[in-house]
């Protein structure tokens, strides 16, 4: 009598419910959005290396202390607002660089120490959209975080 050989398969039948499909779609859409957002900002960071620059001035510099929405933990963000003029038009912005990691209160205090109110700064701006600007050109290690998360 011959024995039937069972075919070994790593693939098993999975029955997905509507809830499973909704959860999968949610994470898929969130991942795509993160990759798209991160890729766009990483592109801006890379482009900023070659952006023209102008002189600006720091008009506001402080540590913003706030509680996270999901918990009572406190977060600290450096809030640095600067103004600059391109082709006779004055702009204001608060983007220092394309860094996404909050490293705590001491880090935020060190960042604002580098940019006290009234200080003259070099502002790099996007040539075709001068409202896009940074104080620090290029990438940081955390610029890719949204892409990795996605």
Tab-separated table of N, CA and C in Angstrom:
chain	number	residue	atom	x	y	z
A	1	UNK	N	0.827	-1.163	0.000
A	1	UNK	CA	0.000	0.000	0.000
A	1	UNK	C	0.884	1.243	0.000
A	2	UNK	N	0.573	2.176	-0.937
A	2	UNK	CA	1.355	3.407	-1.047
A	2	UNK	C	0.820	4.439	-0.070
A	3	UNK	N	1.769	5.186	0.509
A	3	UNK	CA	1.385	6.305	1.369
A	3	UNK	C	1.261	7.548	0.519
A	4	UNK	N	0.256	8.321	0.826
A	4	UNK	CA	0.125	9.600	0.118
A	4	UNK	C	1.085	10.599	0.749
A	5	UNK	N	1.841	11.256	-0.093
A	5	UNK	CA	2.731	12.307	0.400
A	5	UNK	C	1.942	13.593	0.569
A	6	UNK	N	2.021	14.096	1.746
A	6	UNK	CA	1.369	15.382	1.976
A	6	UNK	C	2.315	16.479	1.502
A	7	UNK	N	1.749	17.408	0.810
A	7	UNK	CA	2.552	18.534	0.336
A	7	UNK	C	2.687	19.518	1.486
A	8	UNK	N	3.940	19.788	1.828
A	8	UNK	CA	4.190	20.756	2.894
A	8	UNK	C	4.132	22.153	2.307
A	9	UNK	N	3.393	23.017	2.931
A	9	UNK	CA	3.248	24.378	2.420
A	9	UNK	C	3.413	25.378	3.543
A	10	UNK	N	4.188	26.399	3.271
A	10	UNK	CA	4.334	27.485	4.235
A	10	UNK	C	3.165	28.446	4.152
A	11	UNK	N	2.447	28.345	3.074
A	11	UNK	CA	1.305	29.226	2.879
A	11	UNK	C	0.065	28.525	3.409
A	12	UNK	N	-0.642	29.189	4.265
A	12	UNK	CA	-1.885	28.629	4.784
A	12	UNK	C	-3.032	29.526	4.374
A	13	UNK	N	-4.184	28.966	4.399
A	13	UNK	CA	-5.353	29.768	4.049
A	13	UNK	C	-5.675	30.701	5.202
A	14	UNK	N	-5.876	31.936	4.855
A	14	UNK	CA	-6.221	32.940	5.847
A	14	UNK	C	-7.539	33.569	5.422
A	15	UNK	N	-8.437	33.611	6.331
A	15	UNK	CA	-9.717	34.254	6.035
A	15	UNK	C	-9.716	35.615	6.724
A	16	UNK	N	-9.805	36.646	5.913
A	16	UNK	CA	-9.794	38.006	6.435
A	16	UNK	C	-11.213	38.493	6.665
A	17	UNK	N	-11.378	39.134	7.805
A	17	UNK	CA	-12.669	39.759	8.081
A	17	UNK	C	-12.629	41.192	7.577
A	18	UNK	N	-13.763	41.827	7.578
A	18	UNK	CA	-13.840	43.244	7.174
A	18	UNK	C	-12.951	44.088	8.070
A	19	UNK	N	-12.949	43.803	9.367
A	19	UNK	CA	-12.104	44.552	10.304
A	19	UNK	C	-10.626	44.375	9.964
A	20	UNK	N	-10.224	43.154	9.630
A	20	UNK	CA	-8.834	42.906	9.226
A	20	UNK	C	-8.468	43.744	8.011
A	21	UNK	N	-9.340	43.779	7.044
A	21	UNK	CA	-9.093	44.538	5.817
A	21	UNK	C	-9.000	46.028	6.122
A	22	UNK	N	-9.864	46.538	6.984
A	22	UNK	CA	-9.827	47.959	7.359
A	22	UNK	C	-8.513	48.287	8.049
A	23	UNK	N	-8.078	47.430	8.970
A	23	UNK	CA	-6.817	47.674	9.688
A	23	UNK	C	-5.635	47.636	8.712
A	24	UNK	N	-5.623	46.661	7.822
A	24	UNK	CA	-4.548	46.566	6.834
A	24	UNK	C	-4.527	47.805	5.942
A	25	UNK	N	-5.688	48.241	5.479
A	25	UNK	CA	-5.759	49.439	4.638
A	25	UNK	C	-5.305	50.686	5.388
A	26	UNK	N	-5.701	50.795	6.659
A	26	UNK	CA	-5.285	51.941	7.474
A	26	UNK	C	-3.761	52.022	7.537
A	27	UNK	N	-3.102	50.896	7.893
A	27	UNK	CA	-1.644	50.902	8.012
A	27	UNK	C	-0.962	51.093	6.662
A	28	UNK	N	-1.556	50.566	5.625
A	28	UNK	CA	-1.006	50.761	4.287
A	28	UNK	C	-1.064	52.231	3.891
A	29	UNK	N	-2.194	52.873	4.105
A	29	UNK	CA	-2.341	54.294	3.767
A	29	UNK	C	-1.420	55.144	4.630
A	30	UNK	N	-1.341	54.840	5.924
A	30	UNK	CA	-0.443	55.585	6.810
A	30	UNK	C	1.009	55.429	6.354
A	31	UNK	N	1.400	54.226	5.994
A	31	UNK	CA	2.769	53.991	5.525
A	31	UNK	C	3.088	54.754	4.256
A	32	UNK	N	2.155	54.734	3.313
A	32	UNK	CA	2.358	55.462	2.059
A	32	UNK	C	2.464	56.969	2.325
A	33	UNK	N	1.602	57.478	3.202
A	33	UNK	CA	1.641	58.913	3.533
A	33	UNK	C	2.968	59.288	4.183
A	34	UNK	N	3.459	58.449	5.082
A	34	UNK	CA	4.742	58.735	5.732
A	34	UNK	C	5.886	58.733	4.729
A	35	UNK	N	5.888	57.757	3.845
A	35	UNK	CA	6.949	57.697	2.834
A	35	UNK	C	6.886	58.919	1.918
A	36	UNK	N	5.681	59.287	1.507
A	36	UNK	CA	5.530	60.452	0.619
A	36	UNK	C	5.998	61.730	1.320
A	37	UNK	N	5.540	61.939	2.569
A	37	UNK	CA	5.935	63.111	3.343
A	37	UNK	C	7.445	63.116	3.577
A	38	UNK	N	7.984	61.987	3.997
A	38	UNK	CA	9.415	61.905	4.285
A	38	UNK	C	10.274	62.097	3.053
A	39	UNK	N	9.841	61.535	1.929
A	39	UNK	CA	10.592	61.686	0.686
A	39	UNK	C	10.606	63.143	0.235
A	40	UNK	N	9.463	63.801	0.363
A	40	UNK	CA	9.391	65.209	-0.026
A	40	UNK	C	10.338	66.048	0.831
A	41	UNK	N	10.295	65.855	2.159
A	41	UNK	CA	11.143	66.650	3.039
A	41	UNK	C	12.623	66.291	2.904
A	42	UNK	N	12.918	65.017	2.666
A	42	UNK	CA	14.314	64.639	2.432
A	42	UNK	C	14.813	65.301	1.150
A	43	UNK	N	13.944	65.372	0.143
A	43	UNK	CA	14.309	66.060	-1.096
A	43	UNK	C	14.600	67.532	-0.860
A	44	UNK	N	13.749	68.191	-0.052
A	44	UNK	CA	13.997	69.595	0.288
A	44	UNK	C	15.325	69.745	1.040
A	45	UNK	N	15.589	68.823	1.955
A	45	UNK	CA	16.834	68.901	2.732
A	45	UNK	C	18.045	68.786	1.821
A	46	UNK	N	17.986	67.859	0.881
A	46	UNK	CA	19.103	67.689	-0.054
A	46	UNK	C	19.235	68.921	-0.954
A	47	UNK	N	18.101	69.419	-1.454
A	47	UNK	CA	18.119	70.618	-2.304
A	47	UNK	C	18.681	71.822	-1.552
A	48	UNK	N	18.392	71.899	-0.251
A	48	UNK	CA	18.782	73.094	0.514
A	48	UNK	C	20.288	73.322	0.517
A	49	UNK	N	21.051	72.282	0.253
A	49	UNK	CA	22.505	72.424	0.209
A	49	UNK	C	22.905	73.448	-0.854
A	50	UNK	N	22.149	73.522	-1.937
A	50	UNK	CA	22.474	74.428	-3.043
A	50	UNK	C	21.584	75.665	-3.100
A	51	UNK	N	20.722	75.855	-2.117
A	51	UNK	CA	19.852	77.029	-2.126
A	51	UNK	C	20.664	78.305	-1.941
A	52	UNK	N	20.212	79.398	-2.549
A	52	UNK	CA	20.866	80.683	-2.288
A	52	UNK	C	20.576	81.110	-0.839
A	53	UNK	N	21.272	82.103	-0.407
A	53	UNK	CA	21.076	82.547	0.972
A	53	UNK	C	21.040	84.059	1.056
A	54	UNK	N	20.504	84.521	2.160
A	54	UNK	CA	20.404	85.945	2.449
A	54	UNK	C	20.562	86.131	3.947
A	55	UNK	N	20.691	87.369	4.369
A	55	UNK	CA	20.793	87.643	5.796
A	55	UNK	C	19.403	87.789	6.402
A	56	UNK	N	19.269	87.321	7.625
A	56	UNK	CA	18.018	87.437	8.356
A	56	UNK	C	18.311	87.770	9.808
A	57	UNK	N	17.255	87.833	10.596
A	57	UNK	CA	17.405	88.135	12.017
A	57	UNK	C	16.428	87.256	12.814
A	58	UNK	N	16.878	86.804	13.967
A	58	UNK	CA	16.021	86.012	14.854
A	58	UNK	C	15.073	86.984	15.564
A	59	UNK	N	13.766	86.740	15.419
A	59	UNK	CA	12.784	87.637	16.042
A	59	UNK	C	12.103	86.999	17.254
A	60	UNK	N	12.275	85.695	17.423
A	60	UNK	CA	11.697	85.012	18.588
A	60	UNK	C	12.510	83.753	18.836
A	61	UNK	N	12.833	83.491	20.105
A	61	UNK	CA	13.626	82.316	20.442
A	61	UNK	C	13.303	81.887	21.864
A	62	UNK	N	12.633	80.765	21.999
A	62	UNK	CA	12.309	80.242	23.329
A	62	UNK	C	12.028	78.744	23.242
A	63	UNK	N	12.001	78.105	24.406
A	63	UNK	CA	11.657	76.691	24.472
A	63	UNK	C	10.161	76.598	24.710
A	64	UNK	N	9.485	75.847	23.861
A	64	UNK	CA	8.050	75.635	23.997
A	64	UNK	C	7.840	74.334	24.762
A	65	UNK	N	7.263	74.447	25.946
A	65	UNK	CA	6.978	73.286	26.779
A	65	UNK	C	5.507	72.923	26.621
A	66	UNK	N	5.229	71.677	26.320
A	66	UNK	CA	3.844	71.247	26.146
A	66	UNK	C	3.698	69.793	26.532
A	67	UNK	N	2.465	69.401	26.847
A	67	UNK	CA	2.190	68.003	27.177
A	67	UNK	C	1.759	67.265	25.926
A	68	UNK	N	2.224	66.032	25.806
A	68	UNK	CA	1.818	65.202	24.682
A	68	UNK	C	0.335	64.890	24.788
A	69	UNK	N	-0.316	64.751	23.639
A	69	UNK	CA	-1.747	64.456	23.612
A	69	UNK	C	-2.078	63.116	24.246
A	70	UNK	N	-1.230	62.119	24.038
A	70	UNK	CA	-1.533	60.763	24.488
A	70	UNK	C	-1.160	60.505	25.947
A	71	UNK	N	-0.362	61.359	26.518
A	71	UNK	CA	0.070	61.137	27.898
A	71	UNK	C	0.293	62.484	28.561
A	72	UNK	N	0.660	62.418	29.805
A	72	UNK	CA	0.945	63.670	30.509
A	72	UNK	C	2.436	64.002	30.453
A	73	UNK	N	3.187	63.272	29.638
A	73	UNK	CA	4.618	63.534	29.500
A	73	UNK	C	4.831	64.887	28.824
A	74	UNK	N	5.849	65.590	29.274
A	74	UNK	CA	6.149	66.894	28.695
A	74	UNK	C	7.147	66.757	27.559
A	75	UNK	N	6.959	67.606	26.565
A	75	UNK	CA	7.893	67.698	25.449
A	75	UNK	C	8.411	69.124	25.379
A	76	UNK	N	9.590	69.268	24.834
A	76	UNK	CA	10.223	70.570	24.730
A	76	UNK	C	10.709	70.759	23.304
A	77	UNK	N	10.244	71.826	22.683
A	77	UNK	CA	10.637	72.125	21.315
A	77	UNK	C	11.277	73.503	21.254
A	78	UNK	N	12.389	73.625	20.524
A	78	UNK	CA	12.944	74.963	20.321
A	78	UNK	C	12.067	75.719	19.325
A	79	UNK	N	11.600	76.876	19.682
A	79	UNK	CA	10.795	77.710	18.799
A	79	UNK	C	11.648	78.902	18.392
A	80	UNK	N	12.093	78.887	17.170
A	80	UNK	CA	12.966	79.934	16.657
A	80	UNK	C	12.300	80.515	15.422
A	81	UNK	N	11.927	81.776	15.519
A	81	UNK	CA	11.274	82.446	14.397
A	81	UNK	C	12.245	83.497	13.876
A	82	UNK	N	12.347	83.553	12.560
A	82	UNK	CA	13.280	84.508	11.958
A	82	UNK	C	12.620	85.175	10.766
A	83	UNK	N	13.148	86.338	10.428
A	83	UNK	CA	12.652	87.042	9.247
A	83	UNK	C	13.828	87.295	8.311
A	84	UNK	N	13.502	87.411	7.022
A	84	UNK	CA	14.517	87.622	5.999
A	84	UNK	C	13.833	88.241	4.786
A	85	UNK	N	14.620	88.851	3.935
A	85	UNK	CA	14.079	89.532	2.765
A	85	UNK	C	14.694	88.957	1.495
A	86	UNK	N	13.817	88.664	0.524
A	86	UNK	CA	14.252	88.176	-0.791
A	86	UNK	C	13.527	89.010	-1.838
A	87	UNK	N	14.281	89.624	-2.725
A	87	UNK	CA	13.727	90.459	-3.800
A	87	UNK	C	12.751	91.517	-3.271
A	88	UNK	N	13.121	92.136	-2.176
A	88	UNK	CA	12.320	93.223	-1.615
A	88	UNK	C	11.112	92.781	-0.801
A	89	UNK	N	10.847	91.497	-0.702
A	89	UNK	CA	9.708	90.996	0.073
A	89	UNK	C	10.224	90.323	1.342
A	90	UNK	N	9.608	90.647	2.481
A	90	UNK	CA	10.020	90.084	3.760
A	90	UNK	C	9.201	88.842	4.091
A	91	UNK	N	9.911	87.822	4.548
A	91	UNK	CA	9.294	86.549	4.928
A	91	UNK	C	9.648	86.234	6.369
A	92	UNK	N	8.820	85.409	7.014
A	92	UNK	CA	9.148	84.863	8.330
A	92	UNK	C	8.990	83.353	8.261
A	93	UNK	N	9.791	82.661	9.036
A	93	UNK	CA	9.722	81.210	9.081
A	93	UNK	C	10.232	80.746	10.437
A	94	UNK	N	10.005	79.466	10.744
A	94	UNK	CA	10.490	78.913	12.007
A	94	UNK	C	11.206	77.575	11.826
A	95	UNK	N	11.530	77.230	10.597
A	95	UNK	CA	12.196	75.958	10.332
A	95	UNK	C	13.709	76.133	10.417
A	96	UNK	N	14.316	75.476	11.398
A	96	UNK	CA	15.770	75.556	11.553
A	96	UNK	C	16.438	74.601	10.576
A	97	UNK	N	15.958	73.345	10.555
A	97	UNK	CA	16.488	72.328	9.639
A	97	UNK	C	15.439	71.241	9.466
A	98	UNK	N	15.804	70.194	8.769
A	98	UNK	CA	14.864	69.091	8.525
A	98	UNK	C	15.094	67.949	9.511
A	99	UNK	N	15.187	68.279	10.782
A	99	UNK	CA	15.379	67.317	11.865
A	99	UNK	C	14.023	67.048	12.505
A	100	UNK	N	13.715	65.781	12.805
A	100	UNK	CA	12.406	65.432	13.359
A	100	UNK	C	12.446	64.904	14.780
A	101	UNK	N	13.613	64.805	15.368
A	101	UNK	CA	13.706	64.185	16.673
A	101	UNK	C	13.761	65.240	17.765
A	102	UNK	N	12.873	65.097	18.738
A	102	UNK	CA	12.895	65.945	19.915
A	102	UNK	C	13.760	65.228	20.941
A	103	UNK	N	14.800	65.883	21.380
A	103	UNK	CA	15.764	65.237	22.274
A	103	UNK	C	15.674	65.736	23.709
A	104	UNK	N	14.608	66.411	24.067
A	104	UNK	CA	14.418	66.818	25.453
A	104	UNK	C	14.725	68.282	25.721
A	105	UNK	N	14.541	68.661	26.986
A	105	UNK	CA	14.644	70.058	27.400
A	105	UNK	C	16.053	70.623	27.216
A	106	UNK	N	17.063	69.878	27.653
A	106	UNK	CA	18.440	70.377	27.548
A	106	UNK	C	18.822	70.618	26.094
A	107	UNK	N	18.441	69.691	25.218
A	107	UNK	CA	18.706	69.847	23.788
A	107	UNK	C	18.020	71.096	23.247
A	108	UNK	N	16.729	71.301	23.577
A	108	UNK	CA	15.983	72.473	23.100
A	108	UNK	C	16.632	73.761	23.596
A	109	UNK	N	17.092	73.763	24.844
A	109	UNK	CA	17.761	74.954	25.393
A	109	UNK	C	19.070	75.230	24.656
A	110	UNK	N	19.800	74.177	24.297
A	110	UNK	CA	21.046	74.363	23.548
A	110	UNK	C	20.783	74.910	22.148
A	111	UNK	N	19.691	74.470	21.514
A	111	UNK	CA	19.355	74.969	20.184
A	111	UNK	C	19.039	76.459	20.249
A	112	UNK	N	18.197	76.865	21.203
A	112	UNK	CA	17.849	78.292	21.258
A	112	UNK	C	19.041	79.144	21.689
A	113	UNK	N	19.981	78.549	22.417
A	113	UNK	CA	21.188	79.300	22.798
A	113	UNK	C	21.992	79.671	21.553
A	114	UNK	N	21.914	78.830	20.518
A	114	UNK	CA	22.618	79.116	19.264
A	114	UNK	C	21.934	80.210	18.455
A	115	UNK	N	20.661	80.487	18.762
A	115	UNK	CA	19.878	81.455	17.987
A	115	UNK	C	19.136	82.425	18.907
A	116	UNK	N	19.857	83.287	19.622
A	116	UNK	CA	19.179	84.248	20.502
A	116	UNK	C	18.463	85.340	19.703
A	117	UNK	N	17.428	85.912	20.289
A	117	UNK	CA	16.681	86.999	19.639
A	117	UNK	C	17.614	88.140	19.288
A	118	UNK	N	17.418	88.686	18.097
A	118	UNK	CA	18.227	89.804	17.628
A	118	UNK	C	19.472	89.405	16.861
A	119	UNK	N	19.845	88.137	16.913
A	119	UNK	CA	21.055	87.682	16.231
A	119	UNK	C	20.856	87.684	14.718
A	120	UNK	N	21.874	88.140	13.996
A	120	UNK	CA	21.887	88.068	12.543
A	120	UNK	C	22.203	86.628	12.149
A	121	UNK	N	21.478	86.097	11.167
A	121	UNK	CA	21.677	84.716	10.725
A	121	UNK	C	21.691	84.654	9.207
A	122	UNK	N	22.256	83.583	8.707
A	122	UNK	CA	22.211	83.301	7.271
A	122	UNK	C	21.024	82.375	7.027
A	123	UNK	N	20.143	82.796	6.138
A	123	UNK	CA	18.939	82.034	5.825
A	123	UNK	C	19.058	81.510	4.401
A	124	UNK	N	18.943	80.205	4.244
A	124	UNK	CA	18.921	79.599	2.911
A	124	UNK	C	17.470	79.438	2.499
A	125	UNK	N	17.149	79.795	1.264
A	125	UNK	CA	15.756	79.751	0.817
A	125	UNK	C	15.658	79.083	-0.549
A	126	UNK	N	14.495	78.504	-0.797
A	126	UNK	CA	14.238	77.843	-2.074
A	126	UNK	C	14.078	78.921	-3.145
A	127	UNK	N	14.846	78.864	-4.223
A	127	UNK	CA	14.840	79.944	-5.216
A	127	UNK	C	13.468	80.252	-5.820
A	128	UNK	N	12.692	79.228	-6.154
A	128	UNK	CA	11.400	79.482	-6.783
A	128	UNK	C	10.266	79.681	-5.778
A	129	UNK	N	10.523	79.395	-4.505
A	129	UNK	CA	9.533	79.601	-3.436
A	129	UNK	C	10.268	80.098	-2.207
A	130	UNK	N	10.596	81.387	-2.164
A	130	UNK	CA	11.423	81.902	-1.073
A	130	UNK	C	10.799	81.780	0.314
A	131	UNK	N	9.499	81.456	0.379
A	131	UNK	CA	8.885	81.253	1.699
A	131	UNK	C	9.381	79.963	2.362
A	132	UNK	N	9.981	79.048	1.568
A	132	UNK	CA	10.618	77.853	2.115
A	132	UNK	C	12.050	78.206	2.465
A	133	UNK	N	12.408	78.043	3.728
A	133	UNK	CA	13.757	78.419	4.149
A	133	UNK	C	14.200	77.588	5.345
A	134	UNK	N	15.511	77.574	5.552
A	134	UNK	CA	16.114	76.910	6.706
A	134	UNK	C	17.317	77.714	7.167
A	135	UNK	N	17.666	77.523	8.420
A	135	UNK	CA	18.883	78.130	8.936
A	135	UNK	C	20.068	77.180	8.779
A	136	UNK	N	19.791	75.883	8.794
A	136	UNK	CA	20.839	74.868	8.668
A	136	UNK	C	20.527	73.998	7.454
A	137	UNK	N	21.414	74.027	6.486
A	137	UNK	CA	21.210	73.287	5.231
A	137	UNK	C	21.466	71.793	5.398
A	138	UNK	N	20.889	71.020	4.475
A	138	UNK	CA	21.217	69.608	4.362
A	138	UNK	C	20.414	68.688	5.269
A	139	UNK	N	20.917	67.458	5.352
A	139	UNK	CA	20.239	66.379	6.051
A	139	UNK	C	20.751	66.237	7.481
A	140	UNK	N	19.894	65.677	8.312
A	140	UNK	CA	20.307	65.217	9.634
A	140	UNK	C	19.994	63.726	9.674
A	141	UNK	N	20.445	63.051	10.685
A	141	UNK	CA	20.179	61.616	10.792
A	141	UNK	C	18.705	61.288	10.874
A	142	UNK	N	17.919	62.193	11.419
A	142	UNK	CA	16.493	61.902	11.602
A	142	UNK	C	15.628	62.367	10.429
A	143	UNK	N	16.225	62.963	9.417
A	143	UNK	CA	15.450	63.409	8.261
A	143	UNK	C	14.730	62.235	7.613
A	144	UNK	N	15.334	61.056	7.693
A	144	UNK	CA	14.747	59.872	7.067
A	144	UNK	C	13.715	59.154	7.934
A	145	UNK	N	13.490	59.605	9.175
A	145	UNK	CA	12.579	58.882	10.072
A	145	UNK	C	11.179	58.633	9.495
A	146	UNK	N	10.527	59.619	8.883
A	146	UNK	CA	9.198	59.318	8.319
A	146	UNK	C	9.243	58.239	7.238
A	147	UNK	N	10.329	58.204	6.471
A	147	UNK	CA	10.462	57.182	5.433
A	147	UNK	C	10.638	55.807	6.080
A	148	UNK	N	11.485	55.723	7.108
A	148	UNK	CA	11.694	54.455	7.807
A	148	UNK	C	10.385	53.983	8.448
A	149	UNK	N	9.656	54.918	9.069
A	149	UNK	CA	8.390	54.555	9.712
A	149	UNK	C	7.392	54.041	8.686
A	150	UNK	N	7.357	54.708	7.542
A	150	UNK	CA	6.431	54.291	6.489
A	150	UNK	C	6.753	52.931	5.975
